[in-house]
Amino acid sequence: MSPAVLYRQLPGEGLDTFIAEFRKAAARDPFGTVFIVPTSYLAREVARRLGDGGASFVADTVTTLPGFARKVFFEHAAAETPISAADSRLILTRLLAAGRYPLLAGTGAVDELATLFDVLIMRKVDYPAALGDLASAKSAEIAALFGAYLRFLDGHGLVDESTLFSRAVRLLAAGEFRTVFAYGLFEPMPLERDLLLALRESADEFHYSLPYAPNPAVFPDDGEWLHPDMVVSGDAPDSHLSHLAGLFSRREPGDCGKFIRLAERRDREGEVRAIAQEIRDLLAAGVRPDEIIVAFPDLASAVPYVEEVFPDFALPYTASGGRPLSASPLVQALLSVLAVPARGYRREDVVALMTSPYLPNAGGCELDILSREARITAGNWDGRLAALIFALEEERARPDSAQSRLAEKIASIDAARNTVRGLFADLSVLEGTKTIREHLAAYRSLLERWQAPVMPAEGEPDLREDEARDLRGFMETLAALDRVSRLFPEEKVALLEFSSMLTLLLAGTRTGRRRHGNAVRVVGVREVAHLAVPYLFVGDLVEGTMPRLTTRLPFTTDAETRRLATRSKEDILREERYHFLAALLAARTRVSLSYPAADGATPLVRSGFVDAVREAFSPETWGNSDLPDSRLAAARRAGALLARGEVPAGMPPPLTLREAVRRLNVENYHRKGGYDSPYDGMLGDDPALTERFGDGAVFSPTALETYADCPFRFYLERVLGLAPLPQIDPDLTAQERGALVHRIAYRFYSGWTCDGNGPVTDACYADALRRILDAGREEAERFAFETPAWAADKEHLLGSPAAGRGLLERFLRHEAEVAASRFVPHAFEVSFGLPLAPGEVDAASVPDAVAIPLGDGTIRLRGRVDRVDVMSDGRFMITDYKTGSSHHRLKDIMAGKALQLPLYLRAVETLTGREGVAGTYYTLRRGEVKNKPIFWDAGLKECFSCFPGSGRSSVGDVRDLVDTTLSWVQRYLAGIRGGCFPPRSDAGPCPAYCGFKTVCRFDALRLITAEGNPDGTD
Ligand code: SF4
């Protein structure tokens, strides 16, 4: 047995001496000398210091305890193969998939079981025997799985990261490592102790530095389990370090001077911004970046804030832990190749795949729009695109269609259809149930054929480096999966399962990190112990993060945990205290602690450790909300000064003062107050507008109503030709519902009157009902929807025992009720100014626009009147069918907002020479069927008394009403031709259906009064 020397020292104390002694011993015996430390981070730091001091040593002799176990294993075990933690999880996944463990199934089970097994092995727990009378069906199942897992490893010659320790204990040969330095290991677990004791037995010299202070609240381990031959106690001078070491011990408060500071910040981002500003101040005072460490208890969740904030302060930094590979955009693109077929060709997956810059499939943006129009949600893309082409072909066959636009559109859908067919044919090789190796082979082969991923040939060097590193990590993960797949050569899995396995592996693999030489180090709190750093920041000190008191083992109750004698809550609290304290002891000049007060709207509870520090040292606060080195805050300040008309001292690059002033003027001057600039559509005279909307132009009432409601919307829609992205509606849209009802009404009445029938009355009601239902069924058959919503729509249209009378029947009932009006249905779908589609429009229709005199000019009008009813003397009323929930009233006509009925009335008068006496809106929807006159000649009271709700819509002179509308039209034409397109000026809210809210000045985000925080955040 070697003489073992135990050094009881404060964390970090005596490390230099250990390094110096190791250097000497390694020079004498490089392969027989080993230096074991608690973290990889410290191992790298020790190696760096040795290298900086010019020492030569064997690289893997400075290592962690798991690293040392691996080293021993590799040097001795020829027959067994070590596997990673991710591999272990995959093996557990496959064992669980065998289905013999019903109590253990469920989301997250694999991770929790892997953690439990790791604890059982490392703590040498005899499971389930140790449970005694607490054993249950669940523990029996866990034990069965645990046994199956261990047998699987044995049977395949595999060793996981935990069992590797017991192998190393067995394999360690006497005298193999002659000089051993173990530094800073805190409360090793039983299996780790076995390895250390085995090492002590076999070495010639054994030096063990135990983190220790006379403070049992943190340091109960005195190292006696090592049976030392000699004990050396550390100096523990009466300094701020010894004061710190007494933290949590309820000693009298000590004095740490200005060594420890403490601050509360608004939220996590505000906290990181304050840290960044402090670092900038230190750098300005001459401190080097690598003399500063920023530590967080949960590094992974803090890194995104650091990535956001540190570049804003131009801080060079290097983070010790990378992100999961599965979070890399490049890796996500490659995973999307599997996700598309695995998840049934969902629209958003396909579009994401087609728009990814890392994949060679172009055309995603256009496909996004076309697939919305084709109402694709998933699955049958070809059928849906074909149906869209068919519908457009039908539309194109009509004489009134925009032929060239439709032809172009059909061609583009056809091209998209071919692209999708090719893409899906490629992806189909991935589908089906295969062995993991077959899945891998198909996946790799497809990526190879696509030459994916596409790596950018130029761009930001750091980003390209990240992408290359992520790709390497991805390929290594595929290779790891390949290795594991050999363990299950015959087992077949579905594509979705294969995709999940790969995702699981990638989620458990961390990307490497960019390393900068002289940079601020961003690390986890546990990585700071034993380092010596001048300036230390420890952030995010909130309950649940530090201390993180996760007492219960997965799949075990508190009683079971106690019975298994694994770590108690007190053990965990002590361990957390140790890591916090060890981190503080690493600081040499100053340590700045902080915690966020809230996470968004959720208040956070500061860590009990913060209170302990407060009570023990009464620390001063640090930092304030002034962040002079934040580019974001500088931009905000510059903006605020500029907005007040003052000139800032400097501008945050790349924005120039001139450009900032120009933009601010647009926002603060032109787009505020009255509408008077082109930014609000006030274009002024423009020959192009005069030409396009001059005397020869043809207008529809709808276009003019758009201008009446909002000239800016008219400008965006009708002048610029913009359109919002189509909504994806797998059922009948509002427009389609309207068109369907119009077609049925047209078919019914044109056939009914053609056969010599008059108004629908009780006498002919049954015949009329049969005919309209026949037409309704035929028209409904044209839609190929198979959704429950469409089935319900049809029931409400045609009626059923469950739904009662349908819309069509209620329509006829209403017709019979108003048959006494003396108006007889006469003409249907009277079209003018539009190409004529035979069989779809009335015989009175004309292809030319109707010219209506307008003061000293005319307006050429196009449109289609749904229905004209006439009296025996030739006077007529026009009707517009409405299937929506709201429509205009008489006051809207008087106010120039509703133009359609008066303009149509005048157009029919012009076409027929007859006199129009009324206009009605016929509401045809599920909750309401009613023909409501909006205006009618007051002299025809006896005709309109049978129309419900018509009492207050009579007018003395219909011609006057129409002339009022024409005077409005005159104003609108002048506005359009004069380039006057301001946003609406109504006090009321903009219509919900306006798709241009994000581009006009009423964008909800623009209306927020941005009261920025001083730290540059909103
Ligand atoms: S949001 Fe309102 S003002 Fe803006 S374009 Fe639409 S309707 Fe016009």
Short mmCIF file of N, CA and C in Angstrom, two decimals, residues 285 343 555 576 747 859 864 908 992:
data_model
loop_
_atom_site.label_atom_id
_atom_site.label_comp_id
_atom_site.label_asym_id
_atom_site.label_seq_id
_atom_site.Cartn_x
_atom_site.Cartn_y
_atom_site.Cartn_z
N ALA A 285 -10.96 49.68 -17.59
CA ALA A 285 -9.98 49.96 -16.52
C ALA A 285 -8.72 49.14 -16.69
N ARG A 343 -44.33 12.56 -40.64
CA ARG A 343 -45.53 13.19 -40.06
C ARG A 343 -46.64 13.36 -41.09
N PHE A 555 -38.95 7.69 -10.56
CA PHE A 555 -39.68 6.44 -10.34
C PHE A 555 -39.63 5.94 -8.89
N GLU A 576 -25.08 21.59 -2.93
CA GLU A 576 -25.31 22.87 -3.63
C GLU A 576 -24.57 23.99 -2.93
N ARG A 747 -80.09 29.26 -60.79
CA ARG A 747 -80.58 28.08 -61.53
C ARG A 747 -82.08 27.89 -61.30
N ILE A 859 -69.18 57.72 -65.86
CA ILE A 859 -68.42 56.62 -65.27
C ILE A 859 -68.84 55.36 -65.99
N ARG A 864 -72.70 42.78 -61.86
CA ARG A 864 -73.71 41.75 -62.10
C ARG A 864 -74.80 41.90 -61.05
N VAL A 908 -79.27 49.37 -64.52
CA VAL A 908 -80.39 48.64 -65.14
C VAL A 908 -81.35 49.61 -65.81
N ALA A 992 -62.21 43.94 -39.51
CA ALA A 992 -61.36 42.81 -39.10
C ALA A 992 -60.76 42.12 -40.31
#
